Coordinates of N, CA and C in Angstrom, one line a residue:
X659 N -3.9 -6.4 16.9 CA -3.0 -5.6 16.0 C -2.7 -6.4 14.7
X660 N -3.1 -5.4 12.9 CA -2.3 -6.3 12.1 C -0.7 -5.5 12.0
X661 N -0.1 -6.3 11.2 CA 0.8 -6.2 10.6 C 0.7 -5.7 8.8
X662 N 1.2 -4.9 8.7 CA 1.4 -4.1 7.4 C 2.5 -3.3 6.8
X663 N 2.3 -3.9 5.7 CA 3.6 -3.9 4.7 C 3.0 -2.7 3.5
X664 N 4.0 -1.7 3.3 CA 3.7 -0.7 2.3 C 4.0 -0.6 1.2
X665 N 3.7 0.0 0.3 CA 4.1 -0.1 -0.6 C 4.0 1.5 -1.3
X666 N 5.1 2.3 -1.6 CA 5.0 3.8 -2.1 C 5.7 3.9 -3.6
X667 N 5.8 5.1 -3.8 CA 6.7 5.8 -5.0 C 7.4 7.1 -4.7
X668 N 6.6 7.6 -3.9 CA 7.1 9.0 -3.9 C 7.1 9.8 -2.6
X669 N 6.5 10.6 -2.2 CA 6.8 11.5 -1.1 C 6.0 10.5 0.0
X670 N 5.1 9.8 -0.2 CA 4.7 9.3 1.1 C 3.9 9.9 2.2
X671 N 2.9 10.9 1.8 CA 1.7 11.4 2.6 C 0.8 10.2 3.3
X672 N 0.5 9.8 2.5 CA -0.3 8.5 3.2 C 0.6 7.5 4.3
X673 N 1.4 7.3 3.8 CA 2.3 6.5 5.3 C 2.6 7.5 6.4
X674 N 3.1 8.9 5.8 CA 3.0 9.0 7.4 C 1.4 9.2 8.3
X675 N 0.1 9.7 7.5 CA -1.0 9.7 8.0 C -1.2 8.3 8.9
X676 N -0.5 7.4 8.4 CA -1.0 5.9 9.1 C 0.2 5.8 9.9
X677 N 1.2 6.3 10.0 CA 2.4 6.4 11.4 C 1.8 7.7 12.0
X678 N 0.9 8.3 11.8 CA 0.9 9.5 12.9 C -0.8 8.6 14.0
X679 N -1.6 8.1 12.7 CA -2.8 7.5 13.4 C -2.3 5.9 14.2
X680 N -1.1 5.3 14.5 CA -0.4 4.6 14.7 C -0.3 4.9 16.0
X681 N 0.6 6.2 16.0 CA 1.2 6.6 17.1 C 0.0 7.4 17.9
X682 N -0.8 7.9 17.0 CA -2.0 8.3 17.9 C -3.2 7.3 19.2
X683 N -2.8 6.1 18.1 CA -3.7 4.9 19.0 C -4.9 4.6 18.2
X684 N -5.0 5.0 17.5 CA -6.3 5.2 16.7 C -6.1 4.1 15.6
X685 N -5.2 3.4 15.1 CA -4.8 2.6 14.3 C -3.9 1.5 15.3
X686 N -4.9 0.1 14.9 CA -4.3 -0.8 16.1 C -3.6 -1.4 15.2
X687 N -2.1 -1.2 14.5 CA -1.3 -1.8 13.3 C 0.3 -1.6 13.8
X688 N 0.8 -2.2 13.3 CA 2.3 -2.2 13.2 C 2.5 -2.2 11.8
X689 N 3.8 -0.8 11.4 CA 4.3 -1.2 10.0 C 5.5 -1.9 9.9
X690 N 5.8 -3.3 9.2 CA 6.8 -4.3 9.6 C 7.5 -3.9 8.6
X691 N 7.2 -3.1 7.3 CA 8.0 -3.0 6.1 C 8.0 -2.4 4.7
X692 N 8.5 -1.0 5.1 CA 7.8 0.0 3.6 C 8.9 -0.5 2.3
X693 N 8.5 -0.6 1.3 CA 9.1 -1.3 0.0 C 8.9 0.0 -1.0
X694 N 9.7 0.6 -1.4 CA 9.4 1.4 -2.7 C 10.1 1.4 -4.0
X695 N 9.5 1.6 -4.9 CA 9.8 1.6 -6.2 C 11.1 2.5 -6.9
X696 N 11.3 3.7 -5.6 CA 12.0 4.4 -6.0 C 12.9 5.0 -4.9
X697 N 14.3 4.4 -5.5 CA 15.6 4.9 -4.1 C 15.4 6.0 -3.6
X698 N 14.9 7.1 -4.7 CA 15.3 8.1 -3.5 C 14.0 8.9 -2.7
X699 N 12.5 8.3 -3.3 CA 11.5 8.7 -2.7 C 11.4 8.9 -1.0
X700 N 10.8 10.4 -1.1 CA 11.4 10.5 0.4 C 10.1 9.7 1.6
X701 N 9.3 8.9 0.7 CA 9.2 8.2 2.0 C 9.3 7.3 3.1
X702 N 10.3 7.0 2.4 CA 12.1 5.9 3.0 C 12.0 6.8 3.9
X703 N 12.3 8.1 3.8 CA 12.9 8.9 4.9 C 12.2 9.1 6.0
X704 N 10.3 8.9 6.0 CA 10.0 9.0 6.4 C 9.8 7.9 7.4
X705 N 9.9 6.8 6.4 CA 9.5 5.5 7.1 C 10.8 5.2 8.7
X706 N 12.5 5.3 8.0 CA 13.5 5.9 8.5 C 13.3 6.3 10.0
X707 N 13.0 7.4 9.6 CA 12.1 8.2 11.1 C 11.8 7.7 11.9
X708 N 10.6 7.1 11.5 CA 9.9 6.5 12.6 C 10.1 4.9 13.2
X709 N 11.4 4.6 12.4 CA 12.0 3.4 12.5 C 11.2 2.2 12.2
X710 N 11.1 2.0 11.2 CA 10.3 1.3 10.1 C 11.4 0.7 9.0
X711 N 12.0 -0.6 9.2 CA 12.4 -1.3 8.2 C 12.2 -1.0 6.9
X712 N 13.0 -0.5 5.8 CA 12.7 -0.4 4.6 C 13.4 -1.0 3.3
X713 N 13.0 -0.7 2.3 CA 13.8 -1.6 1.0 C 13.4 -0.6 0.0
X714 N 14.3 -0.3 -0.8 CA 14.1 0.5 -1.8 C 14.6 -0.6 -3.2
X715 N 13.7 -0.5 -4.2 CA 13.8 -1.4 -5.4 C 14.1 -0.5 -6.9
X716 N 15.1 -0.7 -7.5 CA 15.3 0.0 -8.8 C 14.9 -0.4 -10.0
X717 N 14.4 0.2 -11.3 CA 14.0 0.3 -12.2 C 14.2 -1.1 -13.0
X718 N 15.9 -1.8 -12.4 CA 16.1 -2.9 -13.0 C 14.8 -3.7 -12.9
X719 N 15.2 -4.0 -11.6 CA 14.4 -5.3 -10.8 C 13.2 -5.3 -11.3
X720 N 12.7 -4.3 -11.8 CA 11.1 -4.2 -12.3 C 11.0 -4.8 -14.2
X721 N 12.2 -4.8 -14.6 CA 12.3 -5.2 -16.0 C 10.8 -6.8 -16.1
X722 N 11.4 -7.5 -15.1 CA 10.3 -8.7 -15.1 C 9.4 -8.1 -13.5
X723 N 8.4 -8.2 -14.3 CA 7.2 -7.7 -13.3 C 6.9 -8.7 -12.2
X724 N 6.7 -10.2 -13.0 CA 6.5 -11.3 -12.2 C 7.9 -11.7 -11.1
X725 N 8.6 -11.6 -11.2 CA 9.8 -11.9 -10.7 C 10.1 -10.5 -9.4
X726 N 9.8 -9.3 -10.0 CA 9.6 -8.4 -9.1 C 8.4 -8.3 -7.8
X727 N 7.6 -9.0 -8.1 CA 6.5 -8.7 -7.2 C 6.8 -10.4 -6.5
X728 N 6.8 -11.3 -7.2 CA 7.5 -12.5 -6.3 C 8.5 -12.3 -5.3
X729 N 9.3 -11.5 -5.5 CA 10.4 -10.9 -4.1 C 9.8 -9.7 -3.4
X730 N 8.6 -9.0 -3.7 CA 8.2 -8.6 -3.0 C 7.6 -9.3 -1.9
X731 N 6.6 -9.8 -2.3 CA 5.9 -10.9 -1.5 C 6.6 -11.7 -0.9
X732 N 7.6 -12.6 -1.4 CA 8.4 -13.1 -0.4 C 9.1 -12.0 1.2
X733 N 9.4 -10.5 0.9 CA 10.2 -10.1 2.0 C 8.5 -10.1 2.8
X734 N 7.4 -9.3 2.0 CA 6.7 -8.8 3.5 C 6.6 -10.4 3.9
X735 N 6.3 -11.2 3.2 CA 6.1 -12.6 4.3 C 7.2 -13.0 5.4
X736 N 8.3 -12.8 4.6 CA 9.3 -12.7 5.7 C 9.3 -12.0 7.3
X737 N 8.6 -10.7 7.0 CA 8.6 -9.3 7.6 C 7.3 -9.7 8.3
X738 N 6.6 -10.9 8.3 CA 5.1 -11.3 9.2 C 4.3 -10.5 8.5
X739 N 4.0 -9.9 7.6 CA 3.0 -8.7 7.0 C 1.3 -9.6 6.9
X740 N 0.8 -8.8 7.1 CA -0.2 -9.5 6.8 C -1.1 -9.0 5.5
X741 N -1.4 -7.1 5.7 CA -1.7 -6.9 5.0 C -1.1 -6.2 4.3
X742 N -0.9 -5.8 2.4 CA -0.4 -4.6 2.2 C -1.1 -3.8 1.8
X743 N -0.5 -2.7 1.6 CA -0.8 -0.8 1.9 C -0.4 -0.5 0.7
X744 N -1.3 0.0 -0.6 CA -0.3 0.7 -1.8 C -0.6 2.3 -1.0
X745 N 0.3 2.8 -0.9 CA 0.2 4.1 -0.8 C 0.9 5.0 -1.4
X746 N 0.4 5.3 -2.7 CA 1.3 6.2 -3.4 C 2.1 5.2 -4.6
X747 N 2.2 3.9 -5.0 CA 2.6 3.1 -5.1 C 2.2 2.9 -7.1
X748 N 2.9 3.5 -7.8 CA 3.0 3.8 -9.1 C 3.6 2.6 -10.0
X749 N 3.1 1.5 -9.3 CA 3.1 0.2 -10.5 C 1.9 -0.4 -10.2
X750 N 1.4 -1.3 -11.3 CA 0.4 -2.1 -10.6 C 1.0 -3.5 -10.0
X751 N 0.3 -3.7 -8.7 CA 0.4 -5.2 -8.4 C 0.3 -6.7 -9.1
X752 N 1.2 -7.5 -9.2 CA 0.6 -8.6 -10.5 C 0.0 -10.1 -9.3
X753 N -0.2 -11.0 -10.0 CA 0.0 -12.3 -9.2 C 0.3 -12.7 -8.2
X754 N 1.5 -12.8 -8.0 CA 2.7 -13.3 -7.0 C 2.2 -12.3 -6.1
X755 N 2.2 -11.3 -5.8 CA 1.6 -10.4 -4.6 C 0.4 -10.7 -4.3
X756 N -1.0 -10.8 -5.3 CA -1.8 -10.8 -4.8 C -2.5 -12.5 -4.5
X757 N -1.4 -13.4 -5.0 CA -2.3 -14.7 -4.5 C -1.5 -15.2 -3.0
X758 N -0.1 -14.0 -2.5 CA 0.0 -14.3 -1.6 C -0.3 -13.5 -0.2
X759 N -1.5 -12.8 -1.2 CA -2.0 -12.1 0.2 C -3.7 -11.9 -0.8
X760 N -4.4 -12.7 -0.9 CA -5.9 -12.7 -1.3 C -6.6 -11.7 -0.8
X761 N -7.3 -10.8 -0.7 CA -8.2 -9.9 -0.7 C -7.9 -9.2 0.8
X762 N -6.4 -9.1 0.4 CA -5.1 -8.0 1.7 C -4.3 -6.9 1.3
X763 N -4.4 -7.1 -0.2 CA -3.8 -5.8 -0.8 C -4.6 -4.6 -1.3
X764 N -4.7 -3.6 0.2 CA -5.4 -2.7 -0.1 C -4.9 -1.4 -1.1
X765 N -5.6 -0.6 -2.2 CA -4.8 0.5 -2.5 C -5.9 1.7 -2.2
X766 N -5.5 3.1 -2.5 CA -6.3 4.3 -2.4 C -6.3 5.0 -3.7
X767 N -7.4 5.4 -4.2 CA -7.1 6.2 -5.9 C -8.0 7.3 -5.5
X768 N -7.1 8.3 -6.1 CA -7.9 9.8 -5.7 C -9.4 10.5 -6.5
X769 N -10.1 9.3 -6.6 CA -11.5 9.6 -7.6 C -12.6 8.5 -7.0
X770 N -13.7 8.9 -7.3 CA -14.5 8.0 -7.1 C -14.6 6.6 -8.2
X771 N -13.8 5.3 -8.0 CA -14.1 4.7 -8.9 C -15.3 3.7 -9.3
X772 N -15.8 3.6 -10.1 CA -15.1 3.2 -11.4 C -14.7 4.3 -12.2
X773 N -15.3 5.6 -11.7 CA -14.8 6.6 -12.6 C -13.2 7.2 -12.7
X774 N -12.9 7.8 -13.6 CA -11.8 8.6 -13.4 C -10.5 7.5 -13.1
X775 N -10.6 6.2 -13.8 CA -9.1 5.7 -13.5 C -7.8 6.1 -13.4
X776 N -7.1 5.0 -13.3 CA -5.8 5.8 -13.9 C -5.0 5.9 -12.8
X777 N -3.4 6.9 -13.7 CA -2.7 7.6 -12.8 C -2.8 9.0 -12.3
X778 N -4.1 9.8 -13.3 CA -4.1 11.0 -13.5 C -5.9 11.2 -12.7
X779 N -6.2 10.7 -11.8 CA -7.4 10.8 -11.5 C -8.0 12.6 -10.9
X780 N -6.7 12.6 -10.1 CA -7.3 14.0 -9.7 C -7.3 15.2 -11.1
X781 N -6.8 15.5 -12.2 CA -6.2 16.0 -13.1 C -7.7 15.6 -14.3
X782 N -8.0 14.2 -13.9 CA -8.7 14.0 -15.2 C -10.3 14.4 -14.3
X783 N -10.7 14.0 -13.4 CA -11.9 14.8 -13.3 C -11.8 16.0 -12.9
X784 N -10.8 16.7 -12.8 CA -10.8 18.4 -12.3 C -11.0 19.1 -14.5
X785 N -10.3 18.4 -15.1 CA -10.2 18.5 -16.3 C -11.9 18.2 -17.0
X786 N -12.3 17.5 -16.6 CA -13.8 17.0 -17.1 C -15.1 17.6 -16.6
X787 N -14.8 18.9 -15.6 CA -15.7 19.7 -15.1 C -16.5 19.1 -14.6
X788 N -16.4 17.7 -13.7 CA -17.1 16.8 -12.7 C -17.2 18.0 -11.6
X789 N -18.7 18.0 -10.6 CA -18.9 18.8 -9.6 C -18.4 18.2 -8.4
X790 N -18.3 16.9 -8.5 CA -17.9 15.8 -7.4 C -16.7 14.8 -8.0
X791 N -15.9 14.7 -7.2 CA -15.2 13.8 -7.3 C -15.1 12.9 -5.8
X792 N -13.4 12.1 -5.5 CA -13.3 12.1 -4.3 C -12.3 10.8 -4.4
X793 N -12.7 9.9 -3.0 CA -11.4 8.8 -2.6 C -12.4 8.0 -2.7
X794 N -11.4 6.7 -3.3 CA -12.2 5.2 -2.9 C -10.6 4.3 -2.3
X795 N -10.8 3.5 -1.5 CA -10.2 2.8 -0.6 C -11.0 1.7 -1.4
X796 N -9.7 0.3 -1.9 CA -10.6 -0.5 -2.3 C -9.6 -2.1 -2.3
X797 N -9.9 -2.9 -2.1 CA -9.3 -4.4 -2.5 C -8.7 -4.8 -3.7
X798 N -7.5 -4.5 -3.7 CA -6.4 -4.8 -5.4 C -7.2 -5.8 -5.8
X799 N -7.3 -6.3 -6.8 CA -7.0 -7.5 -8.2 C -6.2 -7.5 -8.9
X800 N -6.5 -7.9 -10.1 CA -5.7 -8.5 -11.5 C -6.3 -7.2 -12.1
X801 N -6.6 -6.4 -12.2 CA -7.6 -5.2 -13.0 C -7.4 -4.3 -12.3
X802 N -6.4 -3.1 -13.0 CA -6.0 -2.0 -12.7 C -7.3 -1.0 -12.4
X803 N -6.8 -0.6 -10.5 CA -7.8 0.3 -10.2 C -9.4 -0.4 -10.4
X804 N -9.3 -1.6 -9.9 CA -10.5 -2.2 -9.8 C -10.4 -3.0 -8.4
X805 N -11.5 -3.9 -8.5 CA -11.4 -4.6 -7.1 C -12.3 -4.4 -6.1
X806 N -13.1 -5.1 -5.4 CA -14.1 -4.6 -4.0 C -13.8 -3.2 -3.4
X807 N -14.9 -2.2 -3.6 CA -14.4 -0.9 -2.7 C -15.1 -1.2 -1.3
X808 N -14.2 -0.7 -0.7 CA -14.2 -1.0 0.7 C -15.0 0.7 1.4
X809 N -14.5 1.4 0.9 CA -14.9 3.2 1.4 C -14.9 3.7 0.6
X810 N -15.8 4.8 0.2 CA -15.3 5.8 -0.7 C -16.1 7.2 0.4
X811 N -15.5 8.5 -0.2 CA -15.8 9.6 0.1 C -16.2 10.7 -0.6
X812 N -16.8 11.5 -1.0 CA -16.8 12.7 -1.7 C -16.5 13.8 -1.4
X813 N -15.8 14.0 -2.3 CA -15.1 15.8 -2.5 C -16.1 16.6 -3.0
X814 N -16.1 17.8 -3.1 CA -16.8 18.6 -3.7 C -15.4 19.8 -4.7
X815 N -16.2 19.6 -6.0 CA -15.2 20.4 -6.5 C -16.0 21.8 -6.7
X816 N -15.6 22.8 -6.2 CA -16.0 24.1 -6.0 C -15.5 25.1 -7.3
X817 N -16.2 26.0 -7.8 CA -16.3 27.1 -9.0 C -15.0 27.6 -8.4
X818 N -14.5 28.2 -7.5 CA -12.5 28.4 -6.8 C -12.0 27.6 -6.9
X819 N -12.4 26.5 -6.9 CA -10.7 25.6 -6.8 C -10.3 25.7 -8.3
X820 N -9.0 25.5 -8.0 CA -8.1 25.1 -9.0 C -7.0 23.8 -8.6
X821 N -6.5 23.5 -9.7 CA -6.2 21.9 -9.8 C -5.2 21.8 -8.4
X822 N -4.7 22.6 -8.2 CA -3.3 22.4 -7.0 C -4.5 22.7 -5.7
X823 N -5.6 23.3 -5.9 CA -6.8 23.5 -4.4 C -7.4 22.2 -4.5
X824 N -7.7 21.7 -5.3 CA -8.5 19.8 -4.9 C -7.4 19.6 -5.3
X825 N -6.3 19.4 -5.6 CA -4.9 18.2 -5.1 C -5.1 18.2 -3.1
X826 N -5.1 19.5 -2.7 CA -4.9 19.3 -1.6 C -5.7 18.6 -0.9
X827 N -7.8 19.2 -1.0 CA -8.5 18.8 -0.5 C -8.5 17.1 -0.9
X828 N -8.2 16.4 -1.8 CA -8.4 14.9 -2.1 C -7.3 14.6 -1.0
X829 N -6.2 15.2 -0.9 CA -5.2 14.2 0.2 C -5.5 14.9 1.3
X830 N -6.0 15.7 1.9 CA -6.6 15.6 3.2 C -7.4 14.7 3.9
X831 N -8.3 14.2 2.7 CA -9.4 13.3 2.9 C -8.3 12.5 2.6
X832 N -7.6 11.6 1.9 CA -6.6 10.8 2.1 C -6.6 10.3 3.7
X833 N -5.9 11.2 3.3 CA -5.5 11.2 4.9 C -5.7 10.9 6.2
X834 N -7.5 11.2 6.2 CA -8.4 11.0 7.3 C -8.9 9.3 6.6
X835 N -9.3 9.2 5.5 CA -10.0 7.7 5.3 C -9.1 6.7 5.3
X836 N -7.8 6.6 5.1 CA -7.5 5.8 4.6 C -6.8 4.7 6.1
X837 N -6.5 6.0 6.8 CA -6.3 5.4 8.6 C -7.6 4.3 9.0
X838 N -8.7 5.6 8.6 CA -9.5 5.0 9.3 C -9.9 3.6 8.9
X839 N -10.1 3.3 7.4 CA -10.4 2.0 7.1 C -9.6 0.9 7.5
X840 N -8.4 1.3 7.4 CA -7.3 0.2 8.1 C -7.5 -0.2 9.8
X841 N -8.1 1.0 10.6 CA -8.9 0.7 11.6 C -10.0 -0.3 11.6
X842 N -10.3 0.0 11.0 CA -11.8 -0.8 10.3 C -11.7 -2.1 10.8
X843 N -10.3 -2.7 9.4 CA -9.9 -3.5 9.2 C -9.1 -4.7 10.1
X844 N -8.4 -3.3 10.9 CA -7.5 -4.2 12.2 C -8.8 -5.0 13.6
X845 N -9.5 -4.2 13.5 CA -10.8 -4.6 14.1 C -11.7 -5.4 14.0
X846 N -11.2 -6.0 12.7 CA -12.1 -7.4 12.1 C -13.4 -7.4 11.5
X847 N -13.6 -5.9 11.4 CA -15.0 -5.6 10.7 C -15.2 -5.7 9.3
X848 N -14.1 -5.9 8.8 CA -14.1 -5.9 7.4 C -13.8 -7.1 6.5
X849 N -14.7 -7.6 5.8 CA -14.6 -8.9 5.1 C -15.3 -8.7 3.4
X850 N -15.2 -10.1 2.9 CA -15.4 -10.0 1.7 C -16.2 -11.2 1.6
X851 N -17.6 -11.1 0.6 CA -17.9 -12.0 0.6 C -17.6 -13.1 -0.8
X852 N -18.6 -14.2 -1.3 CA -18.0 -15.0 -2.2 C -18.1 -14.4 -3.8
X853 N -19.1 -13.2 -3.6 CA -19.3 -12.3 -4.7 C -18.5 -11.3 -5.0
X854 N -17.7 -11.2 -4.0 CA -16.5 -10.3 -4.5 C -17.2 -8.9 -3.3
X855 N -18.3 -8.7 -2.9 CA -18.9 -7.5 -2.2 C -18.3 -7.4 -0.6
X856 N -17.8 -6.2 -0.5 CA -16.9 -5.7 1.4 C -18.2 -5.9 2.2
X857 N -18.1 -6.1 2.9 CA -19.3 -6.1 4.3 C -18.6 -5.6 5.2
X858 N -18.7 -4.2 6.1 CA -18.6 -3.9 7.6 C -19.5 -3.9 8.5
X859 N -18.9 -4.5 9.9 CA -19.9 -5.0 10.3 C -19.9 -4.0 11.5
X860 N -20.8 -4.0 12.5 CA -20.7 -3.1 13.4 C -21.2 -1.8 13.3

């Protein structure tokens, strides 16, 4: 079993996919500690629920980035965390988080990257008449929306959809990949080599 620390902004789809695949048995993890950016994001409430220790951080505390992500790091370490979880999580990670959890802070971006960065990924390839988009699951860095991908998936963007029909289809697939890779991961199959490239093994 690992231990995992989250990290959100807003409604929190993704956490509860990993408390429902938790409670399903399918995810061999414990969440020691959801952290969000924003008091009243309801996925406090969700975390709440399912009785999941939480911390909500305000706008202040983020004035210094470094100083903010240094007290983050400090609680999940407090909280045993081992790995963190951006899910939904609308800042980027700096330093202090990631040299105290080296190639453990995983995040999810709703595009196949390198393409389509950003915060606007599902919006900017539905906008660019891409036929494919989709999810990458990938290892934070220092470099926004970069870092070892771990998974990726493809969407198909279909001549029907419209932008609110692939919002949904990208977070369904959310949904299903992002459990599973943390499965992956609780499993031990997942590593990184000295080139920076994921290897699963199995």
């Amino acid at each position: 079993m690992i231990r995992l620390g989250v990290l959100l902004s807003g409604s929190g789809t993704n956490l509860q996919a990993l408390i429902n695949a938790i409670t399903a048995g399918t995810l061999d993890a414990q969440i020691a500690l959801v952290i969000s950016s924003k008091p009243d994001a309801y996925g406090l409430v969700r975390a709440f629920e399912a009785g999941i220790p939480t911390m909500a951080l305000t706008a202040d505390v983020y004035k210094d980035r470094l100083a903010a992500d240094a007290f983050i790091a400090q609680e999940f370490i407090k909280a045993g965390v081992e790995y963190v979880v951006m899910a939904g999580y609308m800042r980027m990670v700096n330093r202090p988080i990631l040299e105290a959890f080296p190639n453990r802070v995983i995040n999810i971006h709703p595009a196949l990257l390198p393409s389509f960065k950003g915060a606007h990924g599902i919006s900017d390839a539905f906008n660019a008449g891409v036929k494919v988009t989709g999810i990458t699951v990938h290892f934070a860095n220092a470099d926004y929306d970069e870092g070892p991908i771990i998974a990726q998936r493809a969407v198909v963007i279909e001549e029907t959809d419209t932008l609110e029909s692939l919002e949904e289809k990208i977070h369904a697939v959310e949904h299903e990949l992002y459990p599973h890779v943390l499965a992956l991961i609780a499993a031990g199959r997942v590593s990184v080599d000295a080139t920076g490239k994921v290897h699963i093994s199995g």
